[in-house]
């Protein structure tokens, strides 16, 4: 039935009508709030490239967790800034690692908050890569400690890294982390982590895998927040090429076969088509990560008066939900929850 019988504007006349026919609704109960935990006491240090986001010492992280919970956001994901970095990421898997300390403290004060642990090695490695680094065969003998000049001169070793990722996951779950979220992009990590968790008796700890994680320039501000920039080279040999959506489906499929309970696409807004394709194809709960660069762009433009902050914040979250992600990891979790209340 065409115009003039059909007039789509009839249902747009008032706020009430628009709400009635809204196809996509945002609710805080599907938000995950990222937090960066650092050593010390009373530390609340703002991240320069992410206004409103802080490095928090454990005591402050507990306060933040209480606020997150009070606002109706059900979950937070923890990232750690260790006091020391080394070549085997000790800070990631040590029972007194910074995230382990934070998990114990938060769980005892805010037990109902679902705590996720980002499992990766980059924050804890002196070289800032997500796995173990070895000089490549053609330059064997070259010290890895001295930054290799070209990507062909070093290798991020896949299989040996799995052991550290599995050890980290078990350690985090034992400290009270409810959901393990591997973000390293090594092949086989989900299977290795599932096996290690099960062997440790942690059969009820779910895995949210960063299944399709792209090598992205949008992670820039995060690397300041988590002090995790690679000291040489880049992450293109393990994170995905932004050109590939079919390969993203294979990555997700592999993680599901290895035992992932939930899957995630990251970043979010530049990859809405990947979110939509994953929603269409897979039945698992699907999350998307609105990453640091997405947040920083909106904040910077809003500070310049070029866009309306709250409007763009909500529109960006709505677009991610509309594309098919039911769960959204976002630095806006608290602000959006306040607006939705
Ligand atoms: C760790 C990790 C990163 C992010 C989440 N986990 C950084 C990276 O891969 O370089 C990025 C999150 C963000 O930008 O907000 N590997």
Short mmCIF file of C-alpha atoms and ligand atoms in Angstrom, two decimals:
data_model
loop_
_atom_site.label_atom_id
_atom_site.label_comp_id
_atom_site.label_asym_id
_atom_site.label_seq_id
_atom_site.Cartn_x
_atom_site.Cartn_y
_atom_site.Cartn_z
CA UNK A 1 0.00 0.00 0.00
CA UNK A 2 1.68 3.17 -1.14
CA UNK A 3 1.32 6.83 -0.29
CA UNK A 4 -1.10 8.46 0.47
CA UNK A 5 -2.63 5.41 2.23
CA UNK A 6 0.71 4.67 3.84
CA UNK A 7 2.24 7.50 5.80
CA UNK A 8 5.19 6.34 7.90
CA UNK A 9 5.26 9.65 9.73
CA UNK A 10 1.92 8.75 11.46
CA UNK A 11 3.82 6.71 14.06
CA UNK A 12 6.49 9.34 14.60
CA UNK A 13 4.29 12.18 15.79
CA UNK A 14 4.86 12.00 19.54
CA UNK A 15 7.44 10.66 21.95
CA UNK A 16 4.88 8.16 23.26
CA UNK A 17 4.13 6.81 19.78
CA UNK A 18 7.82 6.59 18.94
CA UNK A 19 8.50 4.69 22.16
CA UNK A 20 5.62 2.31 21.49
CA UNK A 21 6.98 1.23 18.12
CA UNK A 22 10.68 1.29 19.04
CA UNK A 23 12.41 -1.84 17.71
CA UNK A 24 15.55 -1.55 19.81
CA UNK A 25 15.77 -0.78 23.50
CA UNK A 26 18.79 0.00 25.61
CA UNK A 27 18.87 -1.23 29.19
CA UNK A 28 21.77 -1.03 31.65
CA UNK A 29 21.42 -4.72 32.48
CA UNK A 30 23.44 -5.70 29.45
CA UNK A 31 26.34 -3.30 30.00
CA UNK A 32 29.84 -4.24 31.11
CA UNK A 33 32.02 -1.47 32.57
CA UNK A 34 35.81 -1.63 32.01
CA UNK A 35 38.10 -0.76 34.94
CA UNK A 36 41.89 -0.31 35.11
CA UNK A 37 43.45 -1.37 38.40
CA UNK A 38 46.88 -0.12 39.46
CA UNK A 39 49.17 -0.47 42.51
CA UNK A 40 49.05 1.95 45.45
CA UNK A 41 46.39 3.38 47.68
CA UNK A 42 44.00 6.23 47.12
CA UNK A 43 45.08 6.42 43.46
CA UNK A 44 42.53 7.85 41.04
CA UNK A 45 44.52 8.99 38.02
CA UNK A 46 42.61 10.14 34.96
CA UNK A 47 43.67 8.72 31.60
CA UNK A 48 44.61 11.73 29.44
CA UNK A 49 43.13 10.41 26.22
CA UNK A 50 40.01 9.10 27.99
CA UNK A 51 38.48 11.83 30.14
CA UNK A 52 36.27 10.29 32.83
CA UNK A 53 38.24 7.02 32.86
CA UNK A 54 40.75 6.36 35.64
CA UNK A 55 43.59 4.14 36.78
CA UNK A 56 42.33 3.02 40.18
CA UNK A 57 44.15 1.47 43.09
CA UNK A 58 42.36 -1.51 44.65
CA UNK A 59 40.59 0.55 47.36
CA UNK A 60 39.30 2.99 44.73
CA UNK A 61 38.31 0.15 42.40
CA UNK A 62 36.11 -1.21 45.19
CA UNK A 63 34.37 2.19 45.45
CA UNK A 64 33.93 2.32 41.70
CA UNK A 65 32.52 -1.21 41.68
CA UNK A 66 29.98 -0.19 44.31
CA UNK A 67 28.87 2.71 42.14
CA UNK A 68 28.64 0.53 39.03
CA UNK A 69 26.44 -1.91 40.93
CA UNK A 70 24.30 0.87 42.40
CA UNK A 71 23.61 2.21 38.91
CA UNK A 72 22.19 -1.12 37.81
CA UNK A 73 25.15 -2.14 35.64
CA UNK A 74 25.53 -5.86 36.35
CA UNK A 75 29.15 -6.39 35.37
CA UNK A 76 32.65 -4.93 35.26
CA UNK A 77 35.74 -6.17 33.43
CA UNK A 78 39.13 -5.71 35.04
CA UNK A 79 42.43 -4.78 33.38
CA UNK A 80 45.64 -4.61 35.36
CA UNK A 81 48.69 -2.35 35.50
CA UNK A 82 51.31 -4.43 37.32
CA UNK A 83 54.15 -2.80 39.25
CA UNK A 84 56.68 -4.89 37.30
CA UNK A 85 56.69 -6.32 33.78
CA UNK A 86 58.85 -9.19 32.56
CA UNK A 87 59.26 -11.67 29.72
CA UNK A 88 56.84 -14.28 31.11
CA UNK A 89 54.00 -12.00 32.27
CA UNK A 90 54.34 -12.97 35.93
CA UNK A 91 51.96 -10.17 36.94
CA UNK A 92 49.18 -11.80 34.92
CA UNK A 93 49.14 -15.18 36.64
CA UNK A 94 50.66 -14.58 40.06
CA UNK A 95 48.21 -15.14 42.91
CA UNK A 96 49.02 -11.67 44.19
CA UNK A 97 48.76 -10.03 40.78
CA UNK A 98 47.01 -6.69 40.74
CA UNK A 99 43.80 -8.02 39.17
CA UNK A 100 43.74 -10.97 41.57
CA UNK A 101 44.00 -8.52 44.49
CA UNK A 102 41.24 -6.34 43.04
CA UNK A 103 39.00 -9.34 42.36
CA UNK A 104 39.26 -10.54 45.96
CA UNK A 105 38.57 -7.05 47.34
CA UNK A 106 35.65 -6.30 45.02
CA UNK A 107 34.06 -9.72 45.47
CA UNK A 108 34.07 -9.37 49.24
CA UNK A 109 32.43 -5.91 49.11
CA UNK A 110 30.16 -6.20 46.04
CA UNK A 111 29.53 -9.94 45.68
CA UNK A 112 26.63 -9.55 43.23
CA UNK A 113 28.65 -7.64 40.62
CA UNK A 114 29.63 -10.06 37.84
CA UNK A 115 33.39 -9.67 37.57
CA UNK A 116 35.09 -10.42 34.29
CA UNK A 117 38.81 -10.78 33.87
CA UNK A 118 40.45 -9.74 30.63
CA UNK A 119 42.99 -12.46 29.91
CA UNK A 120 45.92 -11.16 27.93
CA UNK A 121 49.66 -10.87 28.48
CA UNK A 122 50.44 -7.50 26.88
CA UNK A 123 49.97 -5.43 30.05
CA UNK A 124 52.37 -7.73 31.90
CA UNK A 125 55.07 -8.29 29.29
CA UNK A 126 58.10 -5.98 29.13
CA UNK A 127 57.75 -5.92 25.32
CA UNK A 128 53.99 -5.24 25.38
CA UNK A 129 52.98 -8.11 23.08
CA UNK A 130 50.09 -10.45 23.84
CA UNK A 131 52.20 -13.61 23.79
CA UNK A 132 55.72 -14.89 24.29
CA UNK A 133 58.23 -13.23 21.94
CA UNK A 134 61.07 -15.12 20.28
CA UNK A 135 63.60 -14.05 17.71
CA UNK A 136 62.65 -15.54 14.33
CA UNK A 137 64.90 -18.29 12.89
CA UNK A 138 66.56 -15.94 10.39
CA UNK A 139 67.83 -13.73 13.20
CA UNK A 140 68.38 -16.33 15.92
CA UNK A 141 71.00 -15.17 18.30
CA UNK A 142 69.68 -11.64 18.28
CA UNK A 143 68.59 -10.67 21.77
CA UNK A 144 64.86 -10.21 21.95
CA UNK A 145 65.32 -7.63 24.67
CA UNK A 146 66.78 -5.30 22.05
CA UNK A 147 63.86 -4.18 19.91
CA UNK A 148 63.94 -6.04 16.58
CA UNK A 149 63.95 -3.70 13.61
CA UNK A 150 61.41 -5.52 11.48
CA UNK A 151 58.42 -7.78 12.10
CA UNK A 152 60.25 -10.60 10.31
CA UNK A 153 62.88 -10.61 13.04
CA UNK A 154 60.64 -11.80 15.82
CA UNK A 155 57.74 -14.12 16.34
CA UNK A 156 54.88 -14.17 18.82
CA UNK A 157 54.99 -17.83 19.78
CA UNK A 158 51.49 -19.28 19.77
CA UNK A 159 51.53 -22.62 21.57
CA UNK A 160 53.90 -21.68 24.38
CA UNK A 161 51.75 -18.63 25.11
CA UNK A 162 48.69 -20.85 25.69
CA UNK A 163 50.17 -22.24 28.86
CA UNK A 164 50.55 -18.74 30.35
CA UNK A 165 47.03 -17.75 29.29
CA UNK A 166 45.59 -20.91 30.87
CA UNK A 167 47.58 -20.33 34.05
CA UNK A 168 46.34 -16.72 34.17
CA UNK A 169 42.72 -17.81 33.74
CA UNK A 170 42.87 -20.36 36.56
CA UNK A 171 44.55 -17.85 38.84
CA UNK A 172 41.90 -15.20 38.10
CA UNK A 173 39.01 -17.60 38.62
CA UNK A 174 40.50 -18.72 41.93
CA UNK A 175 40.71 -15.07 43.00
CA UNK A 176 36.98 -14.67 42.38
CA UNK A 177 36.72 -13.61 38.74
CA UNK A 178 33.34 -14.90 37.52
CA UNK A 179 33.90 -14.89 33.77
CA UNK A 180 37.16 -15.38 31.87
CA UNK A 181 37.53 -13.13 28.82
CA UNK A 182 40.58 -13.95 26.67
CA UNK A 183 41.58 -11.07 24.36
CA UNK A 184 45.00 -12.24 23.16
CA UNK A 185 43.97 -13.81 19.82
CA UNK A 186 46.34 -16.79 20.04
CA UNK A 187 44.98 -19.84 18.19
CA UNK A 188 43.61 -22.49 20.52
CA UNK A 189 43.44 -20.34 23.65
CA UNK A 190 39.78 -21.01 24.38
CA UNK A 191 40.33 -24.78 24.33
CA UNK A 192 43.47 -24.50 26.46
CA UNK A 193 41.72 -22.26 28.98
CA UNK A 194 38.60 -24.48 29.16
CA UNK A 195 40.77 -27.53 29.79
CA UNK A 196 42.80 -25.81 32.50
CA UNK A 197 39.70 -24.45 34.24
CA UNK A 198 38.03 -27.87 34.19
CA UNK A 199 41.15 -29.60 35.50
CA UNK A 200 41.22 -27.10 38.36
CA UNK A 201 37.60 -27.96 39.16
CA UNK A 202 36.37 -24.60 37.87
CA UNK A 203 33.76 -26.21 35.66
CA UNK A 204 31.19 -23.45 36.18
CA UNK A 205 33.40 -20.55 35.11
CA UNK A 206 32.17 -19.33 31.71
CA UNK A 207 34.41 -18.06 28.92
CA UNK A 208 33.55 -14.89 27.00
CA UNK A 209 35.96 -14.97 24.11
CA UNK A 210 37.04 -11.88 22.22
CA UNK A 211 36.43 -14.10 19.21
CA UNK A 212 36.71 -11.59 16.39
CA UNK A 213 39.18 -8.99 17.53
CA UNK A 214 40.62 -6.78 14.83
CA UNK A 215 44.07 -5.16 14.75
CA UNK A 216 42.72 -1.66 15.22
CA UNK A 217 43.92 1.90 15.52
CA UNK A 218 40.93 2.46 17.79
CA UNK A 219 42.80 0.83 20.70
CA UNK A 220 45.21 3.78 20.97
CA UNK A 221 43.85 5.38 24.17
CA UNK A 222 43.55 1.98 25.88
CA UNK A 223 47.26 1.43 25.47
CA UNK A 224 47.83 4.62 27.46
CA UNK A 225 45.24 3.55 30.04
CA UNK A 226 46.71 0.05 30.44
CA UNK A 227 50.31 0.97 29.59
CA UNK A 228 50.34 -1.87 27.09
CA UNK A 229 51.66 -0.48 23.80
CA UNK A 230 53.96 -2.94 22.00
CA UNK A 231 57.57 -1.76 22.30
CA UNK A 232 58.29 -2.86 18.73
CA UNK A 233 56.22 -3.96 15.75
CA UNK A 234 52.45 -4.24 15.95
CA UNK A 235 49.72 -6.80 16.61
CA UNK A 236 48.87 -7.67 13.02
CA UNK A 237 50.32 -11.18 13.19
CA UNK A 238 47.74 -12.21 15.78
CA UNK A 239 44.80 -9.80 15.71
CA UNK A 240 42.58 -9.86 12.64
CA UNK A 241 42.83 -7.88 9.43
CA UNK A 242 40.01 -5.33 9.31
CA UNK A 243 39.30 -6.33 5.72
CA UNK A 244 38.02 -9.80 6.59
CA UNK A 245 34.48 -10.67 7.62
CA UNK A 246 34.46 -14.31 6.44
CA UNK A 247 37.61 -14.97 8.44
CA UNK A 248 35.86 -13.36 11.44
CA UNK A 249 33.15 -16.03 11.15
CA UNK A 250 35.85 -18.73 11.15
CA UNK A 251 37.47 -17.22 14.24
CA UNK A 252 34.12 -17.23 16.06
CA UNK A 253 33.33 -20.76 14.92
CA UNK A 254 36.70 -22.00 16.18
CA UNK A 255 36.15 -20.43 19.61
CA UNK A 256 32.68 -21.95 19.87
CA UNK A 257 34.05 -25.39 19.00
CA UNK A 258 36.72 -24.96 21.68
CA UNK A 259 34.09 -24.21 24.30
CA UNK A 260 33.37 -20.47 24.38
CA UNK A 261 30.13 -19.69 26.24
CA UNK A 262 29.80 -16.18 24.85
CA UNK A 263 31.45 -14.44 21.93
CA UNK A 264 32.51 -10.87 21.28
CA UNK A 265 33.27 -8.62 18.33
CA UNK A 266 35.72 -5.77 18.81
CA UNK A 267 35.82 -2.82 18.04
CA UNK A 268 32.09 -2.16 17.72
CA UNK A 269 31.04 0.79 15.56
CA UNK A 270 33.54 0.31 12.72
CA UNK A 271 32.54 -3.40 12.61
CA UNK A 272 28.73 -3.32 12.88
CA UNK A 273 28.49 -5.54 9.80
CA UNK A 274 30.55 -8.19 11.59
CA UNK A 275 28.24 -7.97 14.61
CA UNK A 276 25.20 -8.36 12.37
CA UNK A 277 26.70 -11.32 10.53
CA UNK A 278 27.65 -13.03 13.80
CA UNK A 279 24.14 -12.47 15.19
CA UNK A 280 22.63 -14.04 12.09
CA UNK A 281 24.89 -17.06 12.18
CA UNK A 282 25.54 -18.01 15.81
CA UNK A 283 23.21 -18.69 18.71
CA UNK A 284 25.55 -17.78 21.60
CA UNK A 285 25.13 -14.60 23.59
CA UNK A 286 26.90 -11.94 21.53
CA UNK A 287 28.84 -9.03 22.99
CA UNK A 288 30.49 -6.05 21.35
CA UNK A 289 33.26 -3.85 22.74
CA UNK A 290 32.89 -0.12 22.17
CA UNK A 291 36.62 0.49 22.50
CA UNK A 292 38.74 3.33 23.84
CA UNK A 293 39.14 5.12 20.50
CA UNK A 294 35.39 5.11 19.90
CA UNK A 295 34.92 6.67 23.34
CA UNK A 296 37.76 9.16 22.90
CA UNK A 297 36.44 10.40 19.55
CA UNK A 298 33.01 11.15 20.96
CA UNK A 299 34.51 12.83 24.05
CA UNK A 300 36.90 14.96 21.98
CA UNK A 301 34.23 16.11 19.55
CA UNK A 302 31.82 16.86 22.39
CA UNK A 303 34.48 18.89 24.23
CA UNK A 304 34.89 20.98 21.12
CA UNK A 305 31.17 21.59 20.98
CA UNK A 306 30.98 19.80 17.65
CA UNK A 307 28.47 17.13 18.69
CA UNK A 308 25.98 16.66 21.52
CA UNK A 309 27.71 14.26 23.89
CA UNK A 310 24.75 12.45 25.42
CA UNK A 311 22.88 12.18 22.18
CA UNK A 312 25.82 10.68 20.31
CA UNK A 313 26.69 8.41 23.24
CA UNK A 314 23.18 6.91 23.23
CA UNK A 315 23.01 6.73 19.44
CA UNK A 316 26.31 4.86 19.30
CA UNK A 317 25.11 2.33 21.90
CA UNK A 318 21.77 1.95 20.13
CA UNK A 319 23.50 1.23 16.83
CA UNK A 320 25.56 -1.54 18.43
CA UNK A 321 22.44 -3.07 19.96
CA UNK A 322 20.51 -2.74 16.69
CA UNK A 323 23.32 -4.49 14.80
CA UNK A 324 22.70 -7.50 17.05
CA UNK A 325 24.93 -7.34 20.11
CA UNK A 326 22.92 -8.09 23.23
CA UNK A 327 25.80 -7.27 25.58
CA UNK A 328 27.85 -4.07 25.29
CA UNK A 329 31.22 -3.46 26.89
CA UNK A 330 31.50 0.29 27.12
CA UNK A 331 33.22 3.10 28.99
CA UNK A 332 29.79 4.76 28.89
CA UNK A 333 28.13 2.05 30.99
CA UNK A 334 27.75 4.28 34.06
CA UNK A 335 26.74 7.43 32.17
CA UNK A 336 24.25 5.59 29.97
CA UNK A 337 22.77 3.79 32.98
CA UNK A 338 22.26 7.16 34.67
CA UNK A 339 20.47 8.52 31.61
CA UNK A 340 18.30 5.42 31.27
CA UNK A 341 17.25 5.45 34.93
C1 LIG B 1 44.53 -6.47 25.49
C2 LIG B 1 43.38 -5.59 25.16
C3 LIG B 1 43.34 -4.43 24.37
C4 LIG B 1 42.03 -3.94 24.47
C5 LIG B 1 41.33 -4.81 25.28
N1 LIG B 1 42.17 -5.83 25.68
C6 LIG B 1 44.40 -3.72 23.65
C7 LIG B 1 45.04 -4.30 22.46
O1 LIG B 1 44.70 -5.38 21.98
O2 LIG B 1 45.97 -3.65 21.99
C8 LIG B 1 41.52 -2.67 23.83
C9 LIG B 1 40.33 -2.06 24.47
C10 LIG B 1 40.07 -0.65 24.12
O3 LIG B 1 40.68 -0.06 23.21
O4 LIG B 1 39.20 -0.06 24.78
N2 LIG B 1 45.09 -7.16 24.42
#
